[in-house]
GROMACS .gro file of C-alpha atoms in nm:
model
  452
    1MET     CA    1  -0.001  -0.005   0.039
    2GLU     CA    2   0.154   0.340  -0.135
    3SER     CA    3   0.146   0.584   0.194
    4TYR     CA    4   0.062   0.962   0.055
    5LYS     CA    5   0.056   1.257   0.245
    6GLU     CA    6  -0.260   1.342   0.480
    7GLY     CA    7  -0.302   1.748   0.383
    8ASN     CA    8  -0.276   1.647  -0.024
    9ILE     CA    9  -0.589   1.367   0.091
   10ALA     CA   10  -0.797   1.633   0.294
   11TRP     CA   11  -0.790   1.956   0.029
   12MET     CA   12  -0.824   1.708  -0.239
   13LEU     CA   13  -1.161   1.565  -0.053
   14THR     CA   14  -1.306   1.850   0.020
   15ALA     CA   15  -1.166   2.048  -0.372
   16THR     CA   16  -1.416   1.697  -0.447
   17SER     CA   17  -1.726   1.856  -0.265
   18LEU     CA   18  -1.685   2.203  -0.386
   19VAL     CA   19  -1.732   2.097  -0.742
   20PHE     CA   20  -2.037   1.888  -0.633
   21LEU     CA   21  -2.200   2.161  -0.495
   22MET     CA   22  -2.085   2.392  -0.842
   23ILE     CA   23  -2.412   2.095  -0.996
   24PRO     CA   24  -2.688   2.240  -0.704
   25GLY     CA   25  -2.532   2.636  -0.757
   26LEU     CA   26  -2.529   2.570  -1.192
   27GLY     CA   27  -2.939   2.429  -1.117
   28TYR     CA   28  -2.999   2.832  -0.948
   29PHE     CA   29  -2.815   3.014  -1.202
   30TYR     CA   30  -2.975   2.879  -1.526
   31SER     CA   31  -3.381   2.846  -1.283
   32GLY     CA   32  -3.337   3.214  -1.219
   33MET     CA   33  -3.250   3.294  -1.551
   34ALA     CA   34  -3.532   3.099  -1.689
   35GLN     CA   35  -3.956   3.146  -1.655
   36THR     CA   36  -4.137   3.019  -1.340
   37LYS     CA   37  -4.337   2.747  -1.522
   38ASN     CA   38  -3.965   2.620  -1.649
   39ALA     CA   39  -3.777   2.611  -1.301
   40LEU     CA   40  -3.753   2.291  -1.142
   41SER     CA   41  -3.714   2.138  -1.451
   42LEU     CA   42  -3.369   2.312  -1.506
   43ILE     CA   43  -3.268   2.239  -1.142
   44MET     CA   44  -3.399   1.881  -1.177
   45LEU     CA   45  -3.192   1.812  -1.490
   46CYS     CA   46  -2.808   1.943  -1.346
   47CYS     CA   47  -2.911   1.732  -1.040
   48LEU     CA   48  -2.939   1.469  -1.343
   49SER     CA   49  -2.631   1.537  -1.474
   50VAL     CA   50  -2.468   1.388  -1.087
   51ALA     CA   51  -2.624   1.097  -1.087
   52ILE     CA   52  -2.623   0.962  -1.511
   53VAL     CA   53  -2.237   1.063  -1.523
   54SER     CA   54  -2.194   0.898  -1.144
   55VAL     CA   55  -2.319   0.551  -1.256
   56GLU     CA   56  -2.155   0.636  -1.653
   57TRP     CA   57  -1.860   0.704  -1.468
   58PHE     CA   58  -1.795   0.383  -1.284
   59VAL     CA   59  -1.893   0.225  -1.532
   60VAL     CA   60  -1.667   0.296  -1.813
   61GLY     CA   61  -1.608   0.692  -1.835
   62TYR     CA   62  -1.332   0.696  -1.611
   63SER     CA   63  -1.143   0.419  -1.823
   64LEU     CA   64  -1.157   0.587  -2.112
   65ALA     CA   65  -1.099   0.889  -2.064
   66PHE     CA   66  -0.789   0.797  -1.732
   67SER     CA   67  -0.692   0.396  -1.789
   68LYS     CA   68  -0.298   0.496  -1.780
   69THR     CA   69  -0.227   0.206  -2.057
   70GLY     CA   70  -0.472   0.351  -2.300
   71GLY     CA   71  -0.429   0.533  -2.639
   72ALA     CA   72  -0.378   0.944  -2.746
   73PHE     CA   73  -0.686   0.952  -2.872
   74ILE     CA   74  -0.898   0.746  -2.630
   75GLY     CA   75  -0.812   0.501  -2.352
   76ASN     CA   76  -0.963   0.150  -2.295
   77PHE     CA   77  -1.190  -0.089  -2.014
   78ARG     CA   78  -0.881  -0.178  -1.859
   79ASN     CA   79  -0.989  -0.004  -1.528
   80ALA     CA   80  -1.407  -0.078  -1.666
   81PHE     CA   81  -1.619  -0.104  -1.336
   82LEU     CA   82  -1.293   0.086  -1.118
   83MET     CA   83  -1.087  -0.226  -1.161
   84GLN     CA   84  -0.773  -0.202  -1.002
   85VAL     CA   85  -0.882   0.124  -0.930
   86LEU     CA   86  -0.798   0.192  -0.553
   87ASP     CA   87  -0.479   0.272  -0.382
   88GLN     CA   88  -0.207   0.338  -0.592
   89PRO     CA   89  -0.037   0.622  -0.742
   90SER     CA   90  -0.359   0.786  -0.999
   91VAL     CA   91  -0.209   0.871  -1.366
   92GLY     CA   92  -0.323   1.269  -1.245
   93SER     CA   93  -0.054   1.264  -1.012
   94ALA     CA   94   0.184   1.037  -0.749
   95ASP     CA   95   0.027   1.214  -0.424
   96ILE     CA   96  -0.288   1.103  -0.467
   97PRO     CA   97  -0.444   0.795  -0.478
   98ASP     CA   98  -0.639   0.691  -0.830
   99VAL     CA   99  -0.929   0.628  -0.636
  100LEU     CA  100  -0.939   1.033  -0.551
  101PHE     CA  101  -0.866   1.124  -0.848
  102MET     CA  102  -1.115   0.958  -1.029
  103ILE     CA  103  -1.404   1.086  -0.815
  104TYR     CA  104  -1.277   1.431  -0.803
  105GLN     CA  105  -1.234   1.362  -1.184
  106GLY     CA  106  -1.665   1.253  -1.190
  107MET     CA  107  -1.775   1.587  -1.083
  108PHE     CA  108  -1.610   1.755  -1.334
  109ALA     CA  109  -1.752   1.476  -1.523
  110ALA     CA  110  -2.122   1.486  -1.440
  111ILE     CA  111  -2.137   1.913  -1.430
  112THR     CA  112  -1.966   1.963  -1.784
  113PRO     CA  113  -2.326   1.860  -2.002
  114ALA     CA  114  -2.539   2.038  -1.750
  115LEU     CA  115  -2.371   2.315  -1.880
  116ALA     CA  116  -2.466   2.271  -2.257
  117ILE     CA  117  -2.786   2.116  -2.213
  118GLY     CA  118  -2.922   2.502  -2.045
  119ALA     CA  119  -2.904   2.643  -2.403
  120ALA     CA  120  -3.209   2.458  -2.514
  121ALA     CA  121  -3.377   2.554  -2.184
  122GLU     CA  122  -3.789   2.563  -2.181
  123ARG     CA  123  -3.870   2.321  -2.470
  124THR     CA  124  -3.640   2.004  -2.420
  125ARG     CA  125  -3.793   1.697  -2.299
  126MET     CA  126  -3.690   1.490  -1.983
  127LEU     CA  127  -3.611   1.168  -2.091
  128PRO     CA  128  -3.427   1.262  -2.421
  129SER     CA  129  -3.271   1.556  -2.235
  130ALA     CA  130  -3.127   1.241  -1.959
  131VAL     CA  131  -3.033   1.011  -2.311
  132PHE     CA  132  -2.822   1.292  -2.438
  133ILE     CA  133  -2.617   1.355  -2.140
  134LEU     CA  134  -2.485   1.020  -2.139
  135LEU     CA  135  -2.436   0.965  -2.483
  136TRP     CA  136  -2.222   1.302  -2.481
  137SER     CA  137  -2.096   1.215  -2.156
  138VAL     CA  138  -1.953   0.870  -2.337
  139LEU     CA  139  -1.869   1.045  -2.693
  140VAL     CA  140  -1.756   1.384  -2.629
  141TYR     CA  141  -1.644   1.413  -2.206
  142ASN     CA  142  -1.457   1.139  -2.240
  143PHE     CA  143  -1.220   1.153  -2.545
  144VAL     CA  144  -1.129   1.495  -2.502
  145ALA     CA  145  -1.071   1.478  -2.139
  146CYS     CA  146  -0.898   1.136  -2.234
  147TRP     CA  147  -0.644   1.384  -2.464
  148THR     CA  148  -0.621   1.668  -2.319
  149TRP     CA  149  -0.551   1.570  -1.922
  150SER     CA  150  -0.448   1.204  -1.949
  151PRO     CA  151  -0.064   1.117  -2.007
  152ASN     CA  152  -0.128   0.978  -2.325
  153GLY     CA  153  -0.324   1.211  -2.458
  154TRP     CA  154  -0.180   1.341  -2.803
  155SER     CA  155  -0.303   1.744  -2.651
  156ALA     CA  156  -0.079   1.649  -2.339
  157LYS     CA  157   0.212   1.514  -2.523
  158LEU     CA  158   0.211   1.761  -2.845
  159GLY     CA  159   0.240   2.065  -2.502
  160GLY     CA  160  -0.141   2.190  -2.490
  161LEU     CA  161  -0.138   2.393  -2.082
  162ASP     CA  162  -0.528   2.345  -1.923
  163PHE     CA  163  -0.499   2.338  -1.614
  164ALA     CA  164  -0.914   2.228  -1.528
  165GLY     CA  165  -1.056   2.245  -1.812
  166GLY     CA  166  -1.124   2.522  -2.082
  167THR     CA  167  -1.095   2.260  -2.350
  168PRO     CA  168  -1.282   1.967  -2.203
  169VAL     CA  169  -1.540   2.188  -1.964
  170HIS     CA  170  -1.622   2.495  -2.137
  171ILE     CA  171  -1.537   2.486  -2.498
  172THR     CA  172  -1.685   2.126  -2.501
  173SER     CA  173  -2.056   2.300  -2.358
  174GLY     CA  174  -2.009   2.596  -2.515
  175PHE     CA  175  -1.993   2.448  -2.825
  176ALA     CA  176  -2.222   2.132  -2.780
  177ALA     CA  177  -2.503   2.452  -2.589
  178LEU     CA  178  -2.475   2.624  -3.013
  179VAL     CA  179  -2.496   2.303  -3.162
  180PHE     CA  180  -2.819   2.209  -2.922
  181SER     CA  181  -2.963   2.518  -3.015
  182PHE     CA  182  -2.976   2.521  -3.366
  183MET     CA  183  -3.089   2.161  -3.376
  184VAL     CA  184  -3.346   2.244  -3.049
  185GLY     CA  185  -3.447   2.535  -3.279
  186ARG     CA  186  -3.615   2.913  -3.095
  187ARG     CA  187  -3.867   2.873  -2.742
  188GLU     CA  188  -4.243   2.991  -2.917
  189GLY     CA  189  -4.275   3.377  -2.854
  190HIS     CA  190  -3.888   3.383  -2.891
  191GLY     CA  191  -3.809   3.703  -3.116
  192THR     CA  192  -4.088   3.833  -2.989
  193GLU     CA  193  -4.203   3.791  -2.658
  194GLU     CA  194  -3.917   3.899  -2.368
  195PHE     CA  195  -3.794   3.613  -2.184
  196LYS     CA  196  -3.656   3.752  -1.841
  197PRO     CA  197  -3.534   3.650  -1.534
  198HIS     CA  198  -3.772   3.526  -1.303
  199ASN     CA  199  -3.577   3.575  -0.956
  200MET     CA  200  -3.287   3.748  -0.953
  201SER     CA  201  -3.198   3.605  -0.632
  202ASN     CA  202  -3.208   3.264  -0.779
  203VAL     CA  203  -2.940   3.386  -1.015
  204LEU     CA  204  -2.711   3.549  -0.777
  205LEU     CA  205  -2.747   3.263  -0.566
  206GLY     CA  206  -2.629   3.058  -0.853
  207THR     CA  207  -2.346   3.300  -0.905
  208ALA     CA  208  -2.240   3.294  -0.539
  209LEU     CA  209  -2.256   2.914  -0.532
  210LEU     CA  210  -1.988   2.846  -0.859
  211TRP     CA  211  -1.764   3.114  -0.787
  212PHE     CA  212  -1.681   2.901  -0.391
  213GLY     CA  213  -1.715   2.587  -0.598
  214TRP     CA  214  -1.429   2.728  -0.806
  215PHE     CA  215  -1.215   2.798  -0.535
  216GLY     CA  216  -1.168   2.348  -0.597
  217PHE     CA  217  -1.246   2.332  -0.961
  218ASN     CA  218  -0.902   2.566  -1.057
  219GLY     CA  219  -0.745   2.496  -0.670
  220GLY     CA  220  -0.763   2.101  -0.637
  221SER     CA  221  -0.663   2.076  -1.025
  222ALA     CA  222  -0.323   2.143  -0.811
  223LEU     CA  223  -0.410   1.791  -0.736
  224ALA     CA  224  -0.240   1.848  -0.366
  225ALA     CA  225  -0.223   2.126  -0.126
  226ASN     CA  226   0.024   2.299  -0.194
  227VAL     CA  227   0.176   2.674  -0.275
  228ARG     CA  228   0.043   2.656  -0.630
  229ALA     CA  229  -0.318   2.561  -0.558
  230VAL     CA  230  -0.294   2.858  -0.307
  231VAL     CA  231  -0.226   3.065  -0.603
  232ALA     CA  232  -0.510   2.914  -0.853
  233CYS     CA  233  -0.785   2.984  -0.591
  234VAL     CA  234  -0.633   3.354  -0.579
  235ASN     CA  235  -0.591   3.387  -0.994
  236THR     CA  236  -0.921   3.237  -0.954
  237ASN     CA  237  -1.083   3.488  -0.711
  238VAL     CA  238  -0.931   3.806  -0.899
  239ALA     CA  239  -1.051   3.712  -1.271
  240ALA     CA  240  -1.392   3.607  -1.119
  241SER     CA  241  -1.400   3.991  -0.968
  242ALA     CA  242  -1.209   4.169  -1.253
  243GLY     CA  243  -1.510   4.067  -1.498
  244GLY     CA  244  -1.782   4.094  -1.296
  245LEU     CA  245  -1.766   4.447  -1.181
  246THR     CA  246  -1.603   4.468  -1.615
  247TRP     CA  247  -1.930   4.342  -1.738
  248MET     CA  248  -2.180   4.558  -1.491
  249VAL     CA  249  -2.006   4.889  -1.616
  250ILE     CA  250  -2.016   4.789  -1.942
  251GLU     CA  251  -2.432   4.730  -1.890
  252TYR     CA  252  -2.396   5.031  -1.675
  253TYR     CA  253  -2.255   5.261  -2.060
  254LEU     CA  254  -2.449   5.139  -2.357
  255VAL     CA  255  -2.738   5.007  -2.246
  256ASP     CA  256  -2.926   5.181  -1.962
  257ARG     CA  257  -2.711   5.383  -1.687
  258LYS     CA  258  -2.772   5.082  -1.441
  259TYR     CA  259  -2.532   4.821  -1.181
  260SER     CA  260  -2.696   4.549  -1.335
  261ALA     CA  261  -2.694   4.257  -1.085
  262PHE     CA  262  -2.704   4.056  -1.403
  263ALA     CA  263  -2.467   4.189  -1.585
  264PHE     CA  264  -2.241   4.132  -1.243
  265CYS     CA  265  -2.288   3.800  -1.242
  266SER     CA  266  -2.277   3.685  -1.610
  267GLY     CA  267  -1.908   3.882  -1.613
  268ALA     CA  268  -1.770   3.699  -1.269
  269VAL     CA  269  -1.902   3.345  -1.511
  270ALA     CA  270  -1.690   3.454  -1.765
  271GLY     CA  271  -1.397   3.580  -1.585
  272LEU     CA  272  -1.406   3.214  -1.400
  273VAL     CA  273  -1.400   3.061  -1.736
  274ALA     CA  274  -1.102   3.248  -1.885
  275ILE     CA  275  -0.865   3.196  -1.486
  276THR     CA  276  -0.994   2.814  -1.525
  277PRO     CA  277  -0.691   2.629  -1.819
  278ALA     CA  278  -0.451   2.859  -1.689
  279ALA     CA  279  -0.537   2.953  -1.285
  280GLY     CA  280  -0.190   2.711  -1.166
  281PHE     CA  281  -0.030   2.828  -1.453
  282VAL     CA  282   0.028   3.220  -1.420
  283ASP     CA  283   0.105   3.445  -1.236
  284ILE     CA  284  -0.156   3.680  -1.007
  285PRO     CA  285  -0.131   4.045  -1.217
  286SER     CA  286  -0.204   3.792  -1.497
  287SER     CA  287  -0.562   3.772  -1.340
  288VAL     CA  288  -0.747   4.120  -1.424
  289LEU     CA  289  -0.642   4.116  -1.710
  290PHE     CA  290  -0.814   3.726  -1.797
  291GLY     CA  291  -1.110   3.821  -1.582
  292MET     CA  292  -1.109   4.154  -1.797
  293VAL     CA  293  -1.091   4.023  -2.119
  294GLY     CA  294  -1.278   3.753  -2.071
  295SER     CA  295  -1.584   3.927  -1.961
  296VAL     CA  296  -1.549   4.234  -2.301
  297SER     CA  297  -1.539   3.914  -2.517
  298CYS     CA  298  -1.817   3.722  -2.355
  299ALA     CA  299  -2.012   4.023  -2.318
  300ALA     CA  300  -1.960   4.017  -2.707
  301ALA     CA  301  -2.046   3.691  -2.774
  302VAL     CA  302  -2.375   3.737  -2.619
  303ARG     CA  303  -2.473   3.994  -2.933
  304LEU     CA  304  -2.429   3.698  -3.205
  305LYS     CA  305  -2.732   3.577  -3.091
  306THR     CA  306  -2.964   3.839  -3.299
  307VAL     CA  307  -2.701   3.793  -3.554
  308MET     CA  308  -2.692   3.430  -3.602
  309ARG     CA  309  -3.084   3.409  -3.503
  310PHE     CA  310  -3.069   3.156  -3.288
  311ASP     CA  311  -3.183   3.106  -2.928
  312ASP     CA  312  -2.882   3.008  -2.620
  313ALA     CA  313  -3.117   3.066  -2.327
  314VAL     CA  314  -2.857   3.123  -2.085
  315ASP     CA  315  -2.593   3.273  -2.260
  316VAL     CA  316  -2.390   2.958  -2.239
  317PHE     CA  317  -2.179   2.963  -2.624
  318ALA     CA  318  -2.137   3.324  -2.525
  319ILE     CA  319  -1.967   3.249  -2.214
  320HIS     CA  320  -1.868   2.917  -2.207
  321GLY     CA  321  -1.754   2.830  -2.552
  322VAL     CA  322  -1.570   3.162  -2.623
  323GLY     CA  323  -1.515   3.219  -2.243
  324GLY     CA  324  -1.305   2.949  -2.223
  325LEU     CA  325  -1.145   2.958  -2.617
  326VAL     CA  326  -0.995   3.316  -2.499
  327GLY     CA  327  -0.861   3.173  -2.180
  328SER     CA  328  -0.700   2.872  -2.399
  329LEU     CA  329  -0.505   3.147  -2.597
  330LEU     CA  330  -0.474   3.404  -2.323
  331THR     CA  331  -0.273   3.015  -2.147
  332GLY     CA  332  -0.084   2.999  -2.407
  333ILE     CA  333   0.053   3.369  -2.348
  334PHE     CA  334   0.114   3.426  -2.019
  335ALA     CA  335   0.220   3.109  -1.889
  336ARG     CA  336   0.463   3.127  -1.653
  337LYS     CA  337   0.738   2.833  -1.567
  338ALA     CA  338   0.794   2.976  -1.216
  339ILE     CA  339   0.426   2.971  -1.198
  340ALA     CA  340   0.401   2.556  -1.225
  341GLY     CA  341   0.728   2.490  -1.092
  342LEU     CA  342   0.575   2.608  -0.728
  343ASP     CA  343   0.489   2.279  -0.779
  344PRO     CA  344   0.815   2.049  -0.840
  345SER     CA  345   0.695   1.757  -0.957
  346VAL     CA  346   0.558   1.960  -1.249
  347SER     CA  347   0.771   2.112  -1.593
  348ILE     CA  348   0.656   2.350  -1.843
  349ALA     CA  349   0.810   2.564  -2.174
  350GLY     CA  350   0.613   2.897  -2.036
  351GLY     CA  351   0.436   3.015  -2.283
  352TRP     CA  352   0.523   3.440  -2.466
  353LEU     CA  353   0.595   3.506  -2.151
  354ASP     CA  354   0.859   3.325  -2.167
  355GLY     CA  355   0.963   3.316  -2.504
  356ASN     CA  356   0.797   3.003  -2.597
  357TRP     CA  357   0.601   3.122  -2.946
  358MET     CA  358   0.465   2.788  -3.008
  359GLN     CA  359   0.258   2.788  -2.714
  360VAL     CA  360  -0.026   2.902  -2.860
  361PRO     CA  361  -0.042   2.758  -3.212
  362TYR     CA  362  -0.070   2.463  -2.934
  363GLN     CA  363  -0.333   2.552  -2.760
  364LEU     CA  364  -0.533   2.657  -3.088
  365ALA     CA  365  -0.511   2.331  -3.178
  366ASP     CA  366  -0.670   2.169  -2.850
  367CYS     CA  367  -0.920   2.474  -2.853
  368CYS     CA  368  -1.038   2.347  -3.258
  369ALA     CA  369  -1.025   2.041  -3.232
  370GLY     CA  370  -1.212   2.030  -2.923
  371ALA     CA  371  -1.485   2.316  -3.039
  372ALA     CA  372  -1.474   2.068  -3.351
  373TRP     CA  373  -1.527   1.690  -3.201
  374SER     CA  374  -1.826   1.846  -2.899
  375SER     CA  375  -1.995   2.002  -3.221
  376LEU     CA  376  -2.017   1.717  -3.492
  377GLY     CA  377  -2.036   1.490  -3.158
  378THR     CA  378  -2.384   1.654  -3.039
  379PHE     CA  379  -2.450   1.688  -3.364
  380GLY     CA  380  -2.506   1.380  -3.441
  381ILE     CA  381  -2.676   1.178  -3.147
  382LEU     CA  382  -2.953   1.489  -3.147
  383PHE     CA  383  -2.943   1.368  -3.543
  384VAL     CA  384  -2.994   0.975  -3.414
  385MET     CA  385  -3.263   1.082  -3.077
  386ASN     CA  386  -3.442   1.320  -3.372
  387ARG     CA  387  -3.506   0.958  -3.542
  388ILE     CA  388  -3.613   0.778  -3.299
  389PRO     CA  389  -3.984   0.733  -3.205
  390GLY     CA  390  -4.015   0.838  -2.867
  391LEU     CA  391  -3.669   1.002  -2.784
  392GLN     CA  392  -3.662   1.317  -3.001
  393ILE     CA  393  -3.565   1.599  -2.780
  394ARG     CA  394  -3.757   1.914  -2.850
  395ALA     CA  395  -4.101   1.983  -2.598
  396SER     CA  396  -4.472   1.959  -2.796
  397SER     CA  397  -4.630   2.312  -2.838
  398GLU     CA  398  -4.853   2.205  -2.530
  399SER     CA  399  -4.619   2.120  -2.254
  400GLU     CA  400  -4.438   2.415  -2.413
  401ASN     CA  401  -4.660   2.710  -2.341
  402LEU     CA  402  -4.762   2.461  -1.979
  403GLY     CA  403  -4.417   2.497  -1.879
  404LEU     CA  404  -4.201   2.154  -1.836
  405ASP     CA  405  -4.254   2.171  -1.450
  406LEU     CA  406  -4.589   2.097  -1.542
  407ALA     CA  407  -4.630   1.898  -1.808
  408GLU     CA  408  -4.229   1.644  -1.738
  409ILE     CA  409  -4.226   1.688  -1.341
  410GLY     CA  410  -4.585   1.746  -1.278
  411HIS     CA  411  -4.563   2.015  -1.009
  412PRO     CA  412  -4.418   2.339  -1.008
  413ALA     CA  413  -4.118   2.478  -0.872
  414TYR     CA  414  -4.334   2.682  -0.659
  415PHE     CA  415  -4.655   2.734  -0.453
  416PHE     CA  416  -4.914   3.029  -0.304
  417ASP     CA  417  -5.007   2.929   0.043
  418ASN     CA  418  -5.296   3.139   0.120
  419ALA     CA  419  -5.370   3.147   0.459
  420SER     CA  420  -5.771   3.262   0.449
  421SER     CA  421  -5.784   2.929   0.174
  422THR     CA  422  -5.743   2.553   0.201
  423CYS     CA  423  -5.515   2.466  -0.058
  424ASN     CA  424  -5.209   2.508  -0.165
  425THR     CA  425  -5.265   2.719  -0.519
  426PRO     CA  426  -4.933   2.699  -0.827
  427ILE     CA  427  -4.812   2.996  -0.887
  428SER     CA  428  -4.773   2.966  -1.310
  429GLY     CA  429  -5.086   3.150  -1.410
  430ARG     CA  430  -5.243   2.811  -1.454
  431ILE     CA  431  -5.479   2.762  -1.151
  432THR     CA  432  -5.745   2.448  -1.195
  433LYS     CA  433  -6.033   2.436  -1.087
  434GLU     CA  434  -5.924   2.055  -0.868
  435LYS     CA  435  -5.676   2.212  -0.740
  436GLN     CA  436  -5.847   2.607  -0.665
  437GLY     CA  437  -5.970   2.681  -0.305
  438PRO     CA  438  -6.273   2.916  -0.217
  439ILE     CA  439  -6.131   3.289  -0.304
  440PRO     CA  440  -6.121   3.605  -0.075
  441PRO     CA  441  -6.365   3.870  -0.254
  442ILE     CA  442  -6.120   4.134  -0.215
  443ASN     CA  443  -5.917   3.973  -0.490
  444GLU     CA  444  -5.989   3.836  -0.792
  445GLU     CA  445  -5.673   3.953  -1.016
  446PRO     CA  446  -5.413   3.577  -1.058
  447ILE     CA  447  -5.153   3.589  -0.885
  448THR     CA  448  -4.904   3.703  -1.006
  449ILE     CA  449  -4.547   3.719  -0.881
  450ALA     CA  450  -4.393   4.010  -0.845
  451ASN     CA  451  -4.082   4.134  -1.131
  452HIS     CA  452  -4.246   3.787  -1.312
   0.00000   0.00000   0.00000
């Protein structure tokens, strides 16, 4: 049995828990941006992603992505059902056991399809969405994770740098969201109706949970409790702060002279996405630039929805696809071998600041390959699913108008408790006769939520 430092194991268990916390955070973030009648379905899909991908990761996912004897493009079945995965040194680092590395990486695998599927919010069926999550994890995520993070992967051997998931997580989910949006089509009323966030408190709560969990997402990617992990955490916090303030200022001067909470949340997430591939490679002053450039780029990319006429309900492509691409390319410029060297077991040539002029082309190759594989894989999965009876991804017009919470789950996210009534009335704009109790004569107006 190998001997490991208890501090490393404790930190990685903590980081695993932090990344898990990002998943309900993502659910609240997406849910707050949706209409009331679809709020619960988005949180539910994020939680389903954990369960589906966790089983897939146990059965075959971890082996395909990180088997020690795998190839440059995909792994093998040596570790299927977690065979021979226990206390031996992990493929990611000799400082932690394989089983710990497995569960930590499993959280990354779980959140990625949840990111992608948010683009088609408010118009996709639950069962086909669950099937898509499973197929996409096997056929897209596992491949990109293998070539980016496995020592045998072609991108890793080429010299590509991706500290915590710029390509496997953000670029793949962002470009999957773009394809998903085109293939599923726009929401009914898109272009004529304005879809506003129904609950900004949930958006802010989700942002805070994502920001908090990102310390494990980036800091844990050092795979040890060391100074490099601390630098990654500091870079994460600074980039998020710079990104949130930048987008809020942009909205203030270019839109309506108001301090938009939504802009702040979007900018913070954009900054977090941009710093993800670089967090353990760049010095702390550079993280300010990552946050600002990432925020400006993502804010500009949001406008593509109008130009290209696609309906990305929660701006997954603009924030994760574009933010991941910008962050990965900036990593090729600002990566420093001295920062990576804070972990004695890590050695890189650095980026342009260290005179390594080939690093940006390496980063570009990794980004383009990830974007292309995700786009083609997403198209192929949806193309086949839409031709199988019962697996068509788009909800019916009736279900979309009613809301997916009632149509697919059977109950809404919110209930209104009227002290003078004997019933709980769903706040969805549709009060059924079966659930409607005596209504006080002083209030005959439909029940609504403020700012909805």
